[in-house]
Amino acid sequence: MFCTNCGTRIESNQQFCTQCGARVSSNALNNNSNNTNFINQPAQTSLNVVWIMTAQKKLSLLNIITCYVILYNDRLVLAHLSPELQKAENAKKSAEIKASGIGFFKGSAEMMRYWANYQDKYRTMPIPSILAEDPMNAEIPYNMISELLFRAYTAGDEDDPDRGGVMHISLSNGNVVKLKHTISHSNSIKATLESLLGFRVKYKK
C-alpha cells in the first residue's frame, strides 16, 4: 500500500509515512489493502482531458502494442490497445460500415478514419470505463510520479539513423513505465507537461 500524500510505499502497521510524515488514515489503510495494482486509486477530482498521446509499449521481444497516454489535470491513464480489443473494435466498425451500405472503397476510407481518430473516444469516456477496457489499463496520480522523461522524436539521415522518441514514467514505488513514440519537438507539448508535473519533467529535444 502507498501513502495518499506522497505515494511512498508503507507497511500495513505504519501510522505515519516515513517519507513525508503524513498520518496514515484508516480509510487509506482499507483502500490500499484492497488494491493489488502497484498504482493507487485516488478520489475522483478533475476529469478534464489535457492531452492524449499515442505511444508504443514493448511487452516482450516480439510483442509491441499501442498505448494511449491520457493526461488529465491531476493524473494520467494508460489505455492499451490489445490485439483482442483491436479485433473487437474492427468487427464492430465493420458491422456498422456494412449496415450503412456504402461501397468497398468508401468503407475502407471510413475504417482508416476510425483508427486515425480512435484515441478521441477517451476525451469523453469515464475513467472507470477506460480501466475496465483491458486489465493492463492503469491510472497514475501525479503525486506518484517522481520523474517523467520525454525525449522528442528526431529524424536522422543515412549516417545518423532515426532516434526514436521515448517517454519514461518513473514512479515513487520504483516502477518505471517505458514507452516509445514518434512525436517531434514542440514547445506547446513541453509547456503542457511542465504545467502538469513541474520540475519532475525532464524534456529533451
Tab-separated table of C-alpha atoms in Angstrom:
chain	number	residue	atom	x	y	z
A	1	MET	CA	0.000	0.000	0.000
A	2	PHE	CA	1.045	3.626	-0.505
A	3	CYS	CA	0.896	6.986	1.246
A	4	THR	CA	-2.015	9.029	-0.100
A	5	ASN	CA	0.020	12.227	0.315
A	6	CYS	CA	3.329	11.431	-1.432
A	7	GLY	CA	2.870	7.938	-2.885
A	8	THR	CA	5.647	6.271	-0.873
A	9	ARG	CA	5.197	2.570	-0.131
A	10	ILE	CA	4.161	1.998	3.502
A	11	GLU	CA	3.587	-1.102	5.597
A	12	SER	CA	0.138	-2.052	6.878
A	13	ASN	CA	1.110	-1.464	10.520
A	14	GLN	CA	2.579	2.031	9.998
A	15	GLN	CA	0.746	5.012	11.472
A	16	PHE	CA	2.896	7.647	9.729
A	17	CYS	CA	4.646	7.848	6.345
A	18	THR	CA	8.440	7.619	6.742
A	19	GLN	CA	8.945	9.894	3.709
A	20	CYS	CA	6.630	12.879	4.328
A	21	GLY	CA	5.374	12.231	7.864
A	22	ALA	CA	1.706	12.231	6.899
A	23	ARG	CA	-0.597	10.248	9.162
A	24	VAL	CA	-1.976	7.057	7.615
A	25	SER	CA	-5.751	7.216	7.903
A	26	SER	CA	-7.950	4.188	8.446
A	27	ASN	CA	-9.651	4.887	5.121
A	28	ALA	CA	-6.300	4.811	3.354
A	29	LEU	CA	-5.493	1.507	5.035
A	30	ASN	CA	-8.760	-0.013	3.877
A	31	ASN	CA	-8.490	1.359	0.334
A	32	ASN	CA	-4.877	0.303	-0.133
A	33	SER	CA	-5.361	-3.169	1.313
A	34	ASN	CA	-7.965	-3.891	-1.342
A	35	ASN	CA	-5.783	-2.681	-4.203
A	36	THR	CA	-3.482	-5.257	-5.791
A	37	ASN	CA	-2.193	-2.915	-8.504
A	38	PHE	CA	1.066	-1.023	-7.944
A	39	ILE	CA	-0.799	2.200	-8.694
A	40	ASN	CA	-3.118	3.573	-6.026
A	41	GLN	CA	-6.583	4.748	-6.927
A	42	PRO	CA	-7.191	8.373	-5.870
A	43	ALA	CA	-10.539	10.012	-5.315
A	44	GLN	CA	-12.108	11.346	-8.487
A	45	THR	CA	-11.368	15.074	-8.809
A	46	SER	CA	-10.793	16.937	-12.066
A	47	LEU	CA	-11.615	14.869	-15.149
A	48	ASN	CA	-10.661	17.344	-17.884
A	49	VAL	CA	-8.520	15.757	-20.603
A	50	VAL	CA	-5.496	17.973	-21.293
A	51	TRP	CA	-3.727	15.893	-23.948
A	52	ILE	CA	-3.808	12.375	-25.426
A	53	MET	CA	-0.535	10.894	-26.633
A	54	THR	CA	-0.218	7.804	-28.831
A	55	ALA	CA	2.749	5.600	-27.959
A	56	GLN	CA	4.025	2.041	-28.226
A	57	LYS	CA	4.717	-0.247	-25.296
A	58	LYS	CA	7.026	-3.255	-25.501
A	59	LEU	CA	5.596	-6.220	-23.605
A	60	SER	CA	8.190	-8.703	-24.856
A	61	LEU	CA	10.770	-9.047	-27.646
A	62	LEU	CA	8.154	-9.530	-30.361
A	63	ASN	CA	5.083	-8.115	-28.643
A	64	ILE	CA	4.662	-4.354	-29.037
A	65	ILE	CA	1.231	-2.770	-28.660
A	66	THR	CA	-0.251	0.707	-28.944
A	67	CYS	CA	-0.749	2.541	-25.667
A	68	TYR	CA	-2.642	5.817	-25.293
A	69	VAL	CA	-1.442	8.171	-22.550
A	70	ILE	CA	-4.417	10.270	-21.449
A	71	LEU	CA	-3.316	13.252	-19.373
A	72	TYR	CA	-5.764	14.941	-17.012
A	73	ASN	CA	-5.179	17.853	-14.642
A	74	ASP	CA	-4.248	15.606	-11.724
A	75	ARG	CA	-3.427	12.167	-13.147
A	76	LEU	CA	-2.753	10.183	-16.292
A	77	VAL	CA	-4.365	6.998	-17.556
A	78	LEU	CA	-2.706	4.343	-19.710
A	79	ALA	CA	-5.110	2.727	-22.188
A	80	HIS	CA	-3.697	-0.283	-24.037
A	81	LEU	CA	-4.924	-1.385	-27.451
A	82	SER	CA	-4.530	-5.129	-27.022
A	83	PRO	CA	-4.956	-7.484	-30.035
A	84	GLU	CA	-8.250	-8.675	-28.525
A	85	LEU	CA	-9.617	-5.137	-28.198
A	86	GLN	CA	-8.412	-4.196	-31.674
A	87	LYS	CA	-10.129	-7.256	-33.146
A	88	ALA	CA	-13.378	-6.464	-31.339
A	89	GLU	CA	-13.285	-2.804	-32.430
A	90	ASN	CA	-12.602	-3.836	-36.043
A	91	ALA	CA	-15.559	-6.211	-36.001
A	92	LYS	CA	-17.874	-3.585	-34.520
A	93	LYS	CA	-16.872	-0.912	-37.037
A	94	SER	CA	-17.037	-3.352	-39.951
A	95	ALA	CA	-20.599	-4.222	-38.960
A	96	GLU	CA	-21.522	-0.534	-38.861
A	97	ILE	CA	-19.976	0.073	-42.287
A	98	LYS	CA	-21.748	-2.953	-43.752
A	99	ALA	CA	-25.078	-1.844	-42.296
A	100	SER	CA	-24.643	1.631	-43.821
A	101	GLY	CA	-24.486	0.116	-47.320
A	102	ILE	CA	-21.511	2.155	-48.538
A	103	GLY	CA	-19.128	0.631	-51.077
A	104	PHE	CA	-15.785	-1.050	-50.536
A	105	PHE	CA	-13.565	1.970	-51.165
A	106	LYS	CA	-15.656	4.343	-49.048
A	107	GLY	CA	-15.858	1.656	-46.388
A	108	SER	CA	-12.080	1.266	-46.370
A	109	ALA	CA	-11.637	5.035	-46.083
A	110	GLU	CA	-14.126	5.128	-43.210
A	111	MET	CA	-12.218	2.382	-41.392
A	112	MET	CA	-8.955	4.302	-41.829
A	113	ARG	CA	-10.554	7.458	-40.428
A	114	TYR	CA	-11.902	5.478	-37.496
A	115	TRP	CA	-8.471	4.249	-36.455
A	116	ALA	CA	-6.794	7.590	-37.166
A	117	ASN	CA	-9.136	9.242	-34.668
A	118	TYR	CA	-9.615	6.279	-32.322
A	119	GLN	CA	-7.955	7.969	-29.345
A	120	ASP	CA	-10.544	10.780	-29.405
A	121	LYS	CA	-13.087	8.500	-27.742
A	122	TYR	CA	-11.132	8.827	-24.499
A	123	ARG	CA	-11.896	12.551	-24.291
A	124	THR	CA	-15.405	11.805	-23.056
A	125	MET	CA	-15.077	8.242	-21.733
A	126	PRO	CA	-15.259	7.997	-17.911
A	127	ILE	CA	-12.059	6.777	-16.275
A	128	PRO	CA	-13.713	3.663	-14.745
A	129	SER	CA	-14.838	2.655	-18.249
A	130	ILE	CA	-11.305	3.097	-19.612
A	131	LEU	CA	-9.840	0.993	-16.808
A	132	ALA	CA	-12.435	-1.725	-17.462
A	133	GLU	CA	-11.483	-1.984	-21.154
A	134	ASP	CA	-8.330	-4.004	-20.516
A	135	PRO	CA	-6.641	-5.497	-17.416
A	136	MET	CA	-3.404	-3.671	-18.306
A	137	ASN	CA	-5.027	-0.234	-18.247
A	138	ALA	CA	-3.937	1.820	-15.253
A	139	GLU	CA	-4.493	5.130	-13.524
A	140	ILE	CA	-1.471	7.031	-12.169
A	141	PRO	CA	-1.959	10.094	-9.944
A	142	TYR	CA	0.710	12.731	-10.488
A	143	ASN	CA	1.767	12.602	-6.835
A	144	MET	CA	3.104	9.096	-7.527
A	145	ILE	CA	5.350	10.246	-10.386
A	146	SER	CA	8.898	11.081	-9.296
A	147	GLU	CA	10.136	11.867	-12.822
A	148	LEU	CA	8.764	11.974	-16.346
A	149	LEU	CA	11.389	11.804	-19.082
A	150	PHE	CA	10.155	12.913	-22.509
A	151	ARG	CA	12.594	12.750	-25.420
A	152	ALA	CA	11.208	14.086	-28.678
A	153	TYR	CA	11.468	12.040	-31.854
A	154	THR	CA	14.204	13.143	-34.241
A	155	ALA	CA	14.512	12.018	-37.861
A	156	GLY	CA	18.068	11.312	-38.934
A	157	ASP	CA	19.890	10.675	-42.207
A	158	GLU	CA	21.987	7.842	-43.694
A	159	ASP	CA	24.826	8.476	-41.261
A	160	ASP	CA	22.566	9.151	-38.284
A	161	PRO	CA	19.538	6.827	-38.104
A	162	ASP	CA	16.244	7.905	-36.618
A	163	ARG	CA	16.354	8.491	-32.905
A	164	GLY	CA	13.086	7.246	-31.544
A	165	GLY	CA	11.141	9.344	-29.100
A	166	VAL	CA	10.674	7.949	-25.589
A	167	MET	CA	8.591	8.634	-22.516
A	168	HIS	CA	9.716	7.062	-19.242
A	169	ILE	CA	7.380	7.477	-16.275
A	170	SER	CA	9.265	6.801	-13.038
A	171	LEU	CA	7.046	6.114	-10.029
A	172	SER	CA	7.802	6.698	-6.367
A	173	ASN	CA	7.416	2.964	-5.695
A	174	GLY	CA	10.326	2.122	-8.019
A	175	ASN	CA	8.370	1.058	-11.107
A	176	VAL	CA	9.114	2.653	-14.483
A	177	VAL	CA	6.663	2.701	-17.399
A	178	LYS	CA	8.658	2.812	-20.650
A	179	LEU	CA	7.013	3.976	-23.865
A	180	LYS	CA	8.179	4.914	-27.366
A	181	HIS	CA	6.601	7.477	-29.680
A	182	THR	CA	7.091	9.407	-32.935
A	183	ILE	CA	6.241	12.896	-31.660
A	184	SER	CA	8.630	15.642	-32.747
A	185	HIS	CA	9.733	18.525	-30.540
A	186	SER	CA	7.018	21.037	-29.702
A	187	ASN	CA	7.204	23.922	-27.270
A	188	SER	CA	3.497	23.506	-26.554
A	189	ILE	CA	3.980	19.847	-25.538
A	190	LYS	CA	6.909	20.833	-23.318
A	191	ALA	CA	4.824	23.576	-21.705
A	192	THR	CA	1.867	21.222	-21.215
A	193	LEU	CA	3.947	18.563	-19.466
A	194	GLU	CA	5.686	21.136	-17.276
A	195	SER	CA	2.372	22.736	-16.315
A	196	LEU	CA	1.148	19.337	-15.076
A	197	LEU	CA	4.290	17.966	-13.419
A	198	GLY	CA	6.601	20.943	-12.958
A	199	PHE	CA	10.247	20.247	-12.176
A	200	ARG	CA	9.681	16.490	-12.386
A	201	VAL	CA	9.581	16.751	-16.196
A	202	LYS	CA	12.890	16.092	-17.965
A	203	TYR	CA	12.276	17.248	-21.518
A	204	LYS	CA	14.846	16.574	-24.231
A	205	LYS	CA	14.663	17.700	-27.857
